[in-house]
Short mmCIF file of C-alpha atoms in Angstrom, two decimals:
data_model
loop_
_atom_site.label_atom_id
_atom_site.label_comp_id
_atom_site.label_asym_id
_atom_site.label_seq_id
_atom_site.Cartn_x
_atom_site.Cartn_y
_atom_site.Cartn_z
CA UNK A 1 18.81 -12.67 -7.23
CA UNK A 2 22.52 -12.22 -6.54
CA UNK A 3 22.08 -10.89 -3.01
CA UNK A 4 21.20 -12.66 0.21
CA UNK A 5 19.73 -9.53 1.79
CA UNK A 6 17.65 -6.80 0.15
CA UNK A 7 17.26 -3.63 2.22
CA UNK A 8 14.19 -1.54 1.45
CA UNK A 9 13.99 2.02 2.75
CA UNK A 10 10.93 2.97 4.79
CA UNK A 11 9.49 6.44 5.43
CA UNK A 12 7.34 5.47 8.39
CA UNK A 13 4.50 8.01 8.09
CA UNK A 14 4.12 7.81 4.30
CA UNK A 15 1.66 5.06 3.27
CA UNK A 16 3.02 5.03 -0.28
CA UNK A 17 6.30 3.79 1.17
CA UNK A 18 4.69 0.73 2.73
CA UNK A 19 2.52 0.10 -0.35
CA UNK A 20 5.66 0.08 -2.48
CA UNK A 21 7.22 -2.40 -0.06
CA UNK A 22 4.20 -4.67 -0.45
CA UNK A 23 4.30 -4.42 -4.24
CA UNK A 24 7.96 -5.33 -4.18
CA UNK A 25 7.31 -8.25 -1.84
CA UNK A 26 4.60 -9.62 -4.09
CA UNK A 27 6.78 -9.34 -7.16
CA UNK A 28 10.13 -10.32 -5.67
CA UNK A 29 9.01 -13.12 -3.40
CA UNK A 30 5.85 -14.20 -5.18
CA UNK A 31 2.87 -15.97 -3.73
CA UNK A 32 4.34 -19.44 -4.34
CA UNK A 33 7.08 -19.06 -1.71
CA UNK A 34 6.50 -20.89 1.53
CA UNK A 35 8.38 -20.64 4.76
CA UNK A 36 8.01 -24.25 5.91
CA UNK A 37 11.37 -25.43 4.72
CA UNK A 38 10.88 -28.83 6.35
CA UNK A 39 8.00 -29.89 4.15
CA UNK A 40 9.48 -28.15 1.12
CA UNK A 41 12.76 -30.02 1.50
CA UNK A 42 11.03 -33.36 1.95
CA UNK A 43 8.75 -32.86 -1.03
CA UNK A 44 11.60 -31.68 -3.25
CA UNK A 45 13.79 -34.63 -2.24
CA UNK A 46 11.00 -37.09 -2.97
CA UNK A 47 10.33 -35.62 -6.39
CA UNK A 48 13.99 -35.31 -7.44
CA UNK A 49 15.86 -38.14 -9.13
CA UNK A 50 18.36 -39.94 -6.87
CA UNK A 51 21.04 -39.93 -9.55
CA UNK A 52 21.00 -36.16 -10.02
CA UNK A 53 22.48 -33.90 -7.37
CA UNK A 54 20.71 -30.56 -7.01
CA UNK A 55 22.83 -27.62 -8.07
CA UNK A 56 22.74 -24.45 -5.96
CA UNK A 57 20.71 -22.72 -8.64
CA UNK A 58 18.04 -25.37 -8.26
CA UNK A 59 17.63 -24.85 -4.53
CA UNK A 60 14.29 -23.63 -3.29
CA UNK A 61 14.47 -20.06 -2.03
CA UNK A 62 13.12 -19.52 1.47
CA UNK A 63 12.20 -15.91 2.18
CA UNK A 64 11.99 -14.05 5.47
CA UNK A 65 11.03 -10.43 6.08
CA UNK A 66 12.92 -8.38 8.67
CA UNK A 67 11.16 -5.47 10.38
CA UNK A 68 12.64 -2.48 12.16
CA UNK A 69 9.28 -1.65 13.72
CA UNK A 70 9.34 -4.48 16.30
CA UNK A 71 12.03 -5.01 18.98
CA UNK A 72 13.53 -8.48 19.02
CA UNK A 73 12.28 -9.24 22.53
CA UNK A 74 8.74 -9.35 21.11
CA UNK A 75 9.44 -12.07 18.53
CA UNK A 76 7.14 -14.51 20.36
CA UNK A 77 4.26 -12.02 20.25
CA UNK A 78 4.93 -11.46 16.54
CA UNK A 79 4.84 -15.22 15.93
CA UNK A 80 1.59 -15.55 17.89
CA UNK A 81 -0.04 -12.76 15.88
CA UNK A 82 1.04 -14.14 12.53
CA UNK A 83 -0.19 -17.61 13.55
CA UNK A 84 -3.61 -16.19 14.46
CA UNK A 85 -3.30 -17.03 18.16
CA UNK A 86 -3.90 -13.41 19.21
CA UNK A 87 -5.82 -10.55 17.63
CA UNK A 88 -4.37 -7.19 16.63
CA UNK A 89 -5.44 -5.47 19.83
CA UNK A 90 -3.70 -8.04 22.03
CA UNK A 91 -0.68 -7.96 19.71
CA UNK A 92 -0.34 -4.20 20.13
CA UNK A 93 -0.66 -4.54 23.88
CA UNK A 94 2.07 -7.17 24.07
CA UNK A 95 4.56 -5.25 21.93
CA UNK A 96 3.57 -1.81 23.35
CA UNK A 97 3.03 -0.64 19.79
CA UNK A 98 2.32 3.02 20.50
CA UNK A 99 5.26 3.41 22.88
CA UNK A 100 7.75 1.39 20.84
CA UNK A 101 6.75 2.51 17.33
CA UNK A 102 3.68 4.72 17.18
CA UNK A 103 3.48 5.18 13.42
CA UNK A 104 0.14 4.46 11.66
CA UNK A 105 -0.61 0.75 11.97
CA UNK A 106 -2.84 0.74 8.92
CA UNK A 107 0.21 1.55 6.78
CA UNK A 108 1.79 -1.75 7.78
CA UNK A 109 -1.23 -4.01 8.32
CA UNK A 110 -1.47 -5.19 4.66
CA UNK A 111 2.16 -6.34 4.80
CA UNK A 112 1.44 -8.47 7.87
CA UNK A 113 -1.67 -9.89 6.21
CA UNK A 114 0.18 -10.75 3.00
CA UNK A 115 3.00 -12.45 4.90
CA UNK A 116 0.46 -14.47 6.87
CA UNK A 117 -1.39 -15.55 3.72
CA UNK A 118 1.86 -16.67 2.10
CA UNK A 119 3.54 -18.22 5.17
CA UNK A 120 6.48 -15.82 5.06
CA UNK A 121 8.10 -15.47 8.51
CA UNK A 122 8.44 -11.98 9.95
CA UNK A 123 11.59 -11.31 11.98
CA UNK A 124 11.81 -8.58 14.65
CA UNK A 125 15.07 -6.65 14.20
CA UNK A 126 15.04 -3.56 16.40
CA UNK A 127 17.19 -3.41 19.48
CA UNK A 128 15.10 -3.10 22.68
CA UNK A 129 15.35 0.38 24.15
CA UNK A 130 16.25 -0.95 27.59
CA UNK A 131 19.46 -2.44 26.15
CA UNK A 132 20.97 0.87 25.05
CA UNK A 133 23.99 0.91 27.33
CA UNK A 134 27.04 1.19 25.10
CA UNK A 135 30.38 2.72 25.93
CA UNK A 136 30.94 6.12 27.48
CA UNK A 137 32.10 7.33 24.08
CA UNK A 138 28.89 6.17 22.44
CA UNK A 139 26.80 7.69 25.21
CA UNK A 140 28.54 11.04 24.70
CA UNK A 141 27.93 10.71 20.96
CA UNK A 142 24.23 10.66 21.75
CA UNK A 143 21.92 9.67 18.91
CA UNK A 144 24.77 8.66 16.60
CA UNK A 145 25.81 6.11 19.19
CA UNK A 146 22.27 4.79 19.46
CA UNK A 147 22.01 4.53 15.68
CA UNK A 148 25.29 2.60 15.53
CA UNK A 149 24.16 0.19 18.26
CA UNK A 150 20.85 -0.42 16.52
CA UNK A 151 22.63 -1.11 13.23
CA UNK A 152 24.98 -3.58 14.91
CA UNK A 153 22.09 -5.31 16.65
CA UNK A 154 20.02 -5.69 13.47
CA UNK A 155 23.07 -6.94 11.57
CA UNK A 156 23.60 -9.56 14.27
CA UNK A 157 19.98 -10.74 14.16
CA UNK A 158 20.08 -11.03 10.36
CA UNK A 159 23.37 -12.94 10.54
CA UNK A 160 21.86 -15.30 13.14
CA UNK A 161 19.02 -16.12 10.73
CA UNK A 162 21.48 -17.22 8.06
CA UNK A 163 23.64 -19.11 10.57
CA UNK A 164 20.66 -21.04 11.97
CA UNK A 165 19.40 -21.82 8.48
CA UNK A 166 22.77 -23.18 7.37
CA UNK A 167 23.18 -25.29 10.52
CA UNK A 168 19.83 -27.03 10.08
CA UNK A 169 20.38 -30.19 7.96
CA UNK A 170 16.77 -30.10 6.81
CA UNK A 171 17.57 -26.90 4.91
CA UNK A 172 20.30 -28.40 2.73
CA UNK A 173 18.15 -28.16 -0.42
CA UNK A 174 17.10 -24.59 0.27
CA UNK A 175 18.73 -21.18 0.31
CA UNK A 176 17.67 -18.30 2.55
CA UNK A 177 17.05 -14.74 1.42
CA UNK A 178 15.77 -11.82 3.46
CA UNK A 179 14.01 -8.60 2.60
CA UNK A 180 14.53 -6.03 5.34
CA UNK A 181 12.24 -3.00 5.77
CA UNK A 182 14.19 -0.31 7.60
CA UNK A 183 14.33 3.46 7.93
CA UNK A 184 16.49 5.03 5.25
CA UNK A 185 18.64 6.80 7.83
CA UNK A 186 20.03 3.36 8.64
CA UNK A 187 20.56 2.34 5.02
CA UNK A 188 23.38 4.67 4.08
CA UNK A 189 26.16 2.40 2.85
CA UNK A 190 28.35 3.07 5.90
CA UNK A 191 25.58 2.18 8.37
CA UNK A 192 23.52 -1.02 8.46
CA UNK A 193 24.77 -2.46 5.13
CA UNK A 194 28.41 -2.13 6.24
CA UNK A 195 27.63 -3.50 9.70
CA UNK A 196 26.00 -6.54 8.09
CA UNK A 197 29.05 -7.15 5.91
CA UNK A 198 31.40 -6.93 8.90
CA UNK A 199 29.30 -8.98 11.32
CA UNK A 200 28.50 -11.71 8.79
CA UNK A 201 32.14 -12.01 7.74
CA UNK A 202 33.21 -12.36 11.37
CA UNK A 203 30.63 -15.00 12.29
CA UNK A 204 29.87 -16.78 9.01
CA UNK A 205 33.29 -16.53 7.41
CA UNK A 206 31.84 -14.65 4.44
CA UNK A 207 30.03 -11.40 3.80
CA UNK A 208 26.29 -11.53 3.20
CA UNK A 209 25.80 -9.78 -0.11
CA UNK A 210 23.23 -7.00 0.12
CA UNK A 211 21.56 -4.40 -2.05
CA UNK A 212 19.68 -1.28 -0.97
CA UNK A 213 16.46 -0.06 -2.55
CA UNK A 214 15.84 3.49 -1.40
CA UNK A 215 12.49 5.22 -1.78
CA UNK A 216 11.64 8.75 -2.85
CA UNK A 217 14.97 10.47 -2.19
CA UNK A 218 14.16 14.18 -2.35
CA UNK A 219 17.42 15.21 -4.03
CA UNK A 220 16.94 12.65 -6.80
CA UNK A 221 13.32 13.69 -7.36
CA UNK A 222 14.24 17.35 -7.78
CA UNK A 223 17.11 16.43 -10.08
CA UNK A 224 14.65 14.54 -12.29
CA UNK A 225 12.17 17.42 -12.04
CA UNK A 226 14.77 19.88 -13.33
CA UNK A 227 15.09 17.64 -16.38
CA UNK A 228 11.24 17.34 -16.60
CA UNK A 229 11.34 13.55 -16.44
CA UNK A 230 10.22 12.90 -12.85
CA UNK A 231 6.97 11.34 -14.10
CA UNK A 232 8.80 9.04 -16.54
CA UNK A 233 11.35 7.40 -14.26
CA UNK A 234 10.03 4.79 -11.78
CA UNK A 235 13.42 3.40 -10.73
CA UNK A 236 16.98 4.76 -10.73
CA UNK A 237 20.12 2.65 -10.58
CA UNK A 238 22.76 4.37 -8.46
CA UNK A 239 26.51 4.32 -8.97
CA UNK A 240 26.85 2.20 -5.83
CA UNK A 241 24.87 -0.58 -7.51
CA UNK A 242 21.86 0.18 -5.32
CA UNK A 243 18.49 1.47 -6.53
CA UNK A 244 16.08 4.27 -5.76
CA UNK A 245 12.36 3.94 -6.40
CA UNK A 246 10.40 7.06 -7.35
CA UNK A 247 6.90 6.22 -6.13
CA UNK A 248 5.86 9.48 -4.47
CA UNK A 249 6.59 13.16 -4.15
CA UNK A 250 8.60 15.14 -1.58
CA UNK A 251 5.51 17.12 -0.60
CA UNK A 252 3.56 13.90 -0.12
CA UNK A 253 6.19 12.64 2.32
CA UNK A 254 6.24 15.95 4.17
CA UNK A 255 2.46 16.14 4.42
CA UNK A 256 2.32 12.63 5.88
CA UNK A 257 4.91 13.56 8.50
CA UNK A 258 3.10 16.77 9.41
CA UNK A 259 -0.21 14.93 9.67
CA UNK A 260 1.29 12.30 11.95
CA UNK A 261 3.06 14.88 14.11
CA UNK A 262 -0.16 16.86 14.52
CA UNK A 263 -2.08 13.81 15.61
CA UNK A 264 -4.04 13.16 12.42
CA UNK A 265 -2.93 9.52 12.26
CA UNK A 266 -5.62 6.85 12.67
CA UNK A 267 -6.34 5.71 16.20
CA UNK A 268 -4.37 2.68 17.39
CA UNK A 269 -6.07 -0.67 17.71
CA UNK A 270 -8.11 -0.95 20.88
CA UNK A 271 -8.78 2.75 21.51
CA UNK A 272 -12.24 4.24 21.67
CA UNK A 273 -11.91 5.75 18.21
CA UNK A 274 -11.09 2.34 16.88
CA UNK A 275 -14.16 0.80 18.45
CA UNK A 276 -12.40 -0.45 21.59
CA UNK A 277 -12.50 0.75 25.18
CA UNK A 278 -11.84 4.39 26.03
CA UNK A 279 -8.26 4.64 27.28
CA UNK A 280 -8.68 8.16 28.58
CA UNK A 281 -5.88 9.39 26.33
CA UNK A 282 -7.99 11.83 24.31
CA UNK A 283 -8.13 14.61 26.88
CA UNK A 284 -6.15 16.94 24.64
CA UNK A 285 -8.20 16.21 21.53
CA UNK A 286 -10.21 19.43 21.84
CA UNK A 287 -7.00 21.46 21.74
CA UNK A 288 -6.15 20.15 18.31
CA UNK A 289 -7.61 21.41 15.08
CA UNK A 290 -10.38 19.27 13.61
CA UNK A 291 -8.72 16.88 11.12
CA UNK A 292 -12.00 16.53 9.18
CA UNK A 293 -12.17 20.28 8.63
CA UNK A 294 -8.53 20.31 7.55
CA UNK A 295 -9.30 17.49 5.12
CA UNK A 296 -12.17 19.52 3.64
CA UNK A 297 -9.87 22.53 3.42
CA UNK A 298 -7.37 20.43 1.47
CA UNK A 299 -10.19 19.21 -0.77
CA UNK A 300 -11.17 22.80 -1.46
CA UNK A 301 -7.59 23.74 -2.43
CA UNK A 302 -7.17 20.69 -4.63
CA UNK A 303 -10.62 21.21 -6.13
CA UNK A 304 -9.69 24.74 -7.21
CA UNK A 305 -6.53 23.40 -8.89
CA UNK A 306 -8.46 20.64 -10.67
CA UNK A 307 -11.11 23.09 -11.89
CA UNK A 308 -8.39 25.43 -13.12
CA UNK A 309 -6.71 22.58 -15.02
CA UNK A 310 -9.95 21.67 -16.81
CA UNK A 311 -11.12 25.27 -17.27
CA UNK A 312 -14.20 24.70 -15.10
CA UNK A 313 -15.93 27.04 -12.69
CA UNK A 314 -15.00 26.33 -9.10
CA UNK A 315 -17.50 24.43 -6.97
CA UNK A 316 -18.40 24.69 -3.31
CA UNK A 317 -17.34 22.08 -0.76
CA UNK A 318 -19.03 23.77 2.19
CA UNK A 319 -21.97 21.36 2.49
CA UNK A 320 -19.87 18.19 2.70
CA UNK A 321 -19.27 16.05 5.77
CA UNK A 322 -16.35 13.65 6.28
CA UNK A 323 -16.72 10.33 8.05
CA UNK A 324 -14.24 7.57 8.92
CA UNK A 325 -14.50 4.10 10.35
CA UNK A 326 -12.29 5.30 13.21
CA UNK A 327 -15.13 7.62 14.28
CA UNK A 328 -17.03 4.55 15.44
CA UNK A 329 -20.30 6.27 14.54
CA UNK A 330 -22.43 5.01 11.64
CA UNK A 331 -25.61 6.87 12.48
CA UNK A 332 -25.19 8.99 9.36
CA UNK A 333 -26.29 5.93 7.36
CA UNK A 334 -29.78 6.33 8.83
CA UNK A 335 -30.08 9.50 6.74
CA UNK A 336 -30.32 7.23 3.68
CA UNK A 337 -33.89 6.20 4.53
CA UNK A 338 -35.29 8.21 1.61
CA UNK A 339 -32.85 6.57 -0.82
CA UNK A 340 -33.80 3.55 -2.90
CA UNK A 341 -33.25 0.24 -1.06
CA UNK A 342 -30.61 -0.81 -3.63
CA UNK A 343 -28.50 2.31 -3.11
CA UNK A 344 -28.97 2.19 0.64
CA UNK A 345 -27.72 -1.40 0.84
CA UNK A 346 -24.84 -0.59 -1.50
CA UNK A 347 -23.58 2.34 0.57
CA UNK A 348 -24.02 0.44 3.82
CA UNK A 349 -21.90 -2.40 2.49
CA UNK A 350 -19.23 -0.09 1.08
CA UNK A 351 -18.97 1.85 4.33
CA UNK A 352 -18.74 -1.29 6.44
CA UNK A 353 -15.97 -2.60 4.15
CA UNK A 354 -14.10 0.73 4.57
CA UNK A 355 -14.16 1.81 0.92
CA UNK A 356 -13.55 5.37 -0.25
CA UNK A 357 -16.99 6.54 -1.30
CA UNK A 358 -18.96 9.72 -1.96
CA UNK A 359 -22.64 9.58 -0.90
CA UNK A 360 -24.22 12.56 -2.69
CA UNK A 361 -27.72 12.12 -1.20
CA UNK A 362 -26.48 13.05 2.26
CA UNK A 363 -23.44 15.15 1.22
CA UNK A 364 -21.11 12.71 2.95
CA UNK A 365 -17.62 11.47 2.11
CA UNK A 366 -16.40 8.24 3.69
CA UNK A 367 -12.63 7.67 3.68
CA UNK A 368 -10.28 5.06 5.18
CA UNK A 369 -7.72 7.77 6.02
CA UNK A 370 -7.26 11.50 5.60
CA UNK A 371 -4.50 11.36 3.00
CA UNK A 372 -3.71 13.87 0.27
CA UNK A 373 -4.59 11.21 -2.31
CA UNK A 374 -8.09 10.81 -0.89
CA UNK A 375 -8.55 14.57 -0.54
CA UNK A 376 -7.66 15.15 -4.20
CA UNK A 377 -9.64 12.16 -5.43
CA UNK A 378 -12.82 13.05 -3.55
CA UNK A 379 -12.50 16.70 -4.58
CA UNK A 380 -12.49 15.55 -8.21
CA UNK A 381 -15.38 13.12 -7.59
CA UNK A 382 -17.42 15.96 -6.09
CA UNK A 383 -16.67 18.10 -9.15
CA UNK A 384 -17.66 15.23 -11.44
CA UNK A 385 -20.97 14.83 -9.62
CA UNK A 386 -21.68 18.50 -10.33
CA UNK A 387 -21.02 17.85 -14.03
CA UNK A 388 -22.84 14.51 -14.16
CA UNK A 389 -25.30 14.26 -11.27
CA UNK A 390 -25.98 10.56 -10.64
CA UNK A 391 -29.42 9.21 -11.42
CA UNK A 392 -30.52 8.13 -7.96
CA UNK A 393 -33.26 5.90 -9.39
CA UNK A 394 -31.10 4.04 -11.92
CA UNK A 395 -31.19 0.23 -11.54
CA UNK A 396 -29.43 -0.99 -14.71
CA UNK A 397 -26.16 -2.59 -13.62
CA UNK A 398 -24.54 -1.66 -16.93
CA UNK A 399 -25.48 2.01 -16.65
CA UNK A 400 -24.43 2.09 -13.02
CA UNK A 401 -21.11 0.42 -13.85
CA UNK A 402 -20.39 3.00 -16.54
CA UNK A 403 -21.14 5.90 -14.20
CA UNK A 404 -19.10 4.42 -11.36
CA UNK A 405 -16.18 3.81 -13.70
CA UNK A 406 -16.20 7.37 -15.04
CA UNK A 407 -16.69 8.75 -11.53
CA UNK A 408 -13.62 6.78 -10.42
CA UNK A 409 -11.61 7.78 -13.50
CA UNK A 410 -12.24 11.49 -13.00
CA UNK A 411 -11.47 11.20 -9.30
CA UNK A 412 -8.26 9.27 -9.83
CA UNK A 413 -7.17 11.60 -12.64
CA UNK A 414 -7.68 14.53 -10.29
CA UNK A 415 -5.49 12.87 -7.67
CA UNK A 416 -2.78 12.29 -10.30
CA UNK A 417 -2.68 16.04 -10.91
CA UNK A 418 -1.74 16.45 -7.24
CA UNK A 419 0.35 13.30 -6.82
CA UNK A 420 1.66 12.17 -10.23
CA UNK A 421 3.21 9.05 -8.67
CA UNK A 422 -0.02 7.62 -7.29
CA UNK A 423 -0.35 3.92 -8.11
CA UNK A 424 -3.18 1.58 -8.97
CA UNK A 425 -3.49 -2.10 -9.78
CA UNK A 426 -3.26 -3.03 -13.46
CA UNK A 427 -4.60 -6.15 -15.13
CA UNK A 428 -1.56 -8.25 -14.29
CA UNK A 429 -1.80 -7.15 -10.64
CA UNK A 430 -5.46 -8.19 -10.45
CA UNK A 431 -4.61 -11.55 -12.01
CA UNK A 432 -1.78 -12.07 -9.52
CA UNK A 433 -4.03 -11.22 -6.58
CA UNK A 434 -6.72 -13.61 -7.86
CA UNK A 435 -4.16 -16.42 -7.86
CA UNK A 436 -3.12 -15.49 -4.33
CA UNK A 437 -6.71 -15.51 -3.10
CA UNK A 438 -7.48 -18.84 -4.72
CA UNK A 439 -4.46 -20.43 -3.03
CA UNK A 440 -5.03 -18.82 0.33
CA UNK A 441 -6.49 -21.06 3.06
CA UNK A 442 -8.46 -17.98 4.14
CA UNK A 443 -9.97 -17.29 0.71
CA UNK A 444 -13.48 -17.67 2.10
CA UNK A 445 -12.86 -14.46 4.03
CA UNK A 446 -12.48 -12.45 0.81
CA UNK A 447 -15.40 -13.43 -1.45
CA UNK A 448 -16.22 -9.84 -2.44
CA UNK A 449 -12.64 -8.98 -3.35
CA UNK A 450 -12.24 -12.15 -5.41
CA UNK A 451 -15.50 -11.51 -7.27
CA UNK A 452 -14.63 -7.85 -7.91
CA UNK A 453 -11.17 -8.66 -9.24
CA UNK A 454 -12.53 -11.39 -11.51
CA UNK A 455 -15.06 -8.93 -12.90
CA UNK A 456 -12.30 -6.36 -13.43
CA UNK A 457 -10.10 -8.78 -15.36
CA UNK A 458 -13.06 -9.97 -17.42
CA UNK A 459 -13.94 -6.42 -18.42
CA UNK A 460 -10.34 -5.59 -19.29
CA UNK A 461 -10.10 -8.71 -21.45
CA UNK A 462 -13.20 -7.91 -23.49
CA UNK A 463 -11.63 -5.00 -25.35
CA UNK A 464 -11.43 -3.04 -27.34
CA UNK A 465 -14.95 -2.08 -26.22
CA UNK A 466 -15.42 -2.28 -22.47
CA UNK A 467 -19.20 -2.52 -22.40
CA UNK A 468 -20.04 -4.87 -25.24
CA UNK A 469 -22.01 -6.96 -22.76
CA UNK A 470 -23.58 -6.32 -19.41
CA UNK A 471 -21.96 -7.65 -16.27
CA UNK A 472 -23.82 -10.77 -15.16
CA UNK A 473 -27.08 -9.99 -13.37
CA UNK A 474 -26.08 -12.08 -10.36
CA UNK A 475 -23.05 -9.88 -9.63
CA UNK A 476 -23.55 -7.96 -6.41
CA UNK A 477 -23.64 -4.20 -6.74
CA UNK A 478 -20.85 -3.74 -4.23
CA UNK A 479 -18.56 -6.08 -6.22
CA UNK A 480 -19.50 -4.23 -9.42
CA UNK A 481 -18.77 -0.89 -7.71
CA UNK A 482 -15.33 -2.05 -6.55
CA UNK A 483 -14.59 -3.41 -10.03
CA UNK A 484 -15.75 -0.20 -11.72
CA UNK A 485 -13.51 1.78 -9.39
CA UNK A 486 -10.52 -0.40 -10.37
CA UNK A 487 -11.24 -0.09 -14.10
CA UNK A 488 -11.72 3.66 -13.71
CA UNK A 489 -8.30 3.98 -12.14
CA UNK A 490 -6.69 2.24 -15.10
CA UNK A 491 -8.61 4.53 -17.48
CA UNK A 492 -7.34 7.55 -15.52
CA UNK A 493 -3.78 6.26 -15.75
CA UNK A 494 -4.18 5.90 -19.52
CA UNK A 495 -5.58 9.41 -19.92
CA UNK A 496 -2.85 10.88 -17.74
CA UNK A 497 -0.18 8.95 -19.64
CA UNK A 498 -1.47 10.31 -22.94
CA UNK A 499 -1.68 13.82 -21.50
CA UNK A 500 1.97 13.66 -20.45
CA UNK A 501 3.18 12.44 -23.83
CA UNK A 502 1.17 15.11 -25.63
CA UNK A 503 -1.40 12.82 -27.25
CA UNK A 504 -4.27 14.48 -25.36
CA UNK A 505 -4.82 18.02 -24.11
CA UNK A 506 -6.60 19.06 -20.93
CA UNK A 507 -9.47 20.34 -23.09
CA UNK A 508 -9.83 16.99 -24.88
CA UNK A 509 -9.86 15.11 -21.58
CA UNK A 510 -12.48 17.50 -20.22
CA UNK A 511 -14.64 16.96 -23.30
CA UNK A 512 -14.27 13.21 -22.90
CA UNK A 513 -15.69 13.33 -19.38
CA UNK A 514 -18.37 15.84 -20.38
CA UNK A 515 -19.63 13.58 -23.17
CA UNK A 516 -18.26 10.17 -22.23
CA UNK A 517 -21.32 8.35 -23.57
CA UNK A 518 -20.25 9.35 -27.12
CA UNK A 519 -16.87 7.64 -26.86
CA UNK A 520 -15.81 4.04 -27.22
CA UNK A 521 -13.48 3.39 -24.32
CA UNK A 522 -10.40 1.44 -25.28
CA UNK A 523 -7.57 0.18 -23.14
CA UNK A 524 -4.25 0.24 -24.93
CA UNK A 525 -2.00 -2.77 -24.27
CA UNK A 526 1.05 -0.63 -23.50
CA UNK A 527 -0.89 1.13 -20.73
CA UNK A 528 -2.45 -1.99 -19.24
CA UNK A 529 1.01 -3.53 -19.04
CA UNK A 530 2.51 -0.48 -17.32
CA UNK A 531 2.84 -2.56 -14.17
CA UNK A 532 5.73 -4.41 -15.84
CA UNK A 533 7.85 -1.27 -15.83
CA UNK A 534 5.98 0.92 -13.35
CA UNK A 535 4.89 -1.69 -10.81
CA UNK A 536 6.65 0.08 -7.98
#
């Protein structure tokens, strides 16, 4: 609240980094912020009393989000995309996304969607590559010179935003703040933050106050690990007054970078793999290792670790197939013809909505992306299905909900053993998202999500017993499945939390999943409210 600019570090290949950014945006900015300062100023002036002058603390905060990933010369294309005038494929063409940035689009897409829903302007900050001229000294300095020029450029663009805001008389009852998502190499105190202070002081007559929020600094993680508290500390305050969020692991970051470098990133919008036209750029695909086989290999490794943790016999993963929406091939769904119509329709809907799902009848795993989280989760789900084979003829929504919830809980718990910092939405997060969806002018586009989140909150409010009543018969099975998955994740977080503090042993957790029907599932308030202290 005391800073005009908040810098947030970004590890471009690591999806947890962008998810943390989105969580911070939702919490820091909130869904009530609006970018249209004109209407906000007029409405606030009409509602205020003429005899009372607004104090600075009463001014409406206008937020903008600055992005390193887009060069400033493409600001018009960015505005067109956010306004819905062009689709994502045309947007990528206009900004030359693969050439200019090239990191997985799906990591950043939710941020763009959230900003669009909440009318938060996105500002392109990166210096265009064709403008890297600089002095002879900077050219000889090579990359350090380029980094310095980019920092200066971004600092100038940010300063311009504050200058233009202050010069507009219609903004007199508002104050501007920016959240800037930038690579952490730029966010060392003597780089972009210092450039912003110097540039803003020169052109505005005062320094723009800024704070840096770093993410997943390896040295800090290992320091916490040596003290055995890495799983207990979500945020660190640094001596500089900045912060460091601990939302992932060093090996998770490294694996994401290796996967991207080896070409395992999702296909860009508009390519054949993404359902668009063939660009002819896949000629070298055969020379690469099969990412699906590597994903199964990772599942096998994680599965062995999960079985060892629970004292279970190892299971085979050899019969499984991996499918993704990027494959552009849904013919595998035709293999569900011998499945009950209810299950067939459920899986078809879940696949088409790009959910993470295990389809045991046809030994198929469907995943949005080939991440370590999904590999560990689906390995655990496969193990759980060996322990508790699903009743393929079951039609009771209550029984199905219970099984889906436990299936999700075991899967998410397994992924926490591999990535202890994996996040999920808690009750307060679901409530916040429901409010966002209800206010959104595009809420009709998300009926399934809204229904699933309402069902999740309703089930979490019933406690202590989760299943004292059946979900309403009119609830669609896909919405119930999504809700059960969300509730299962919270249950997994609770079990993992109690395992870490010594309240439960691995054997007790195994027995719970082995005989879950004998237990009354309770959700402790201090765990449900973890998002208040662990929301990042």
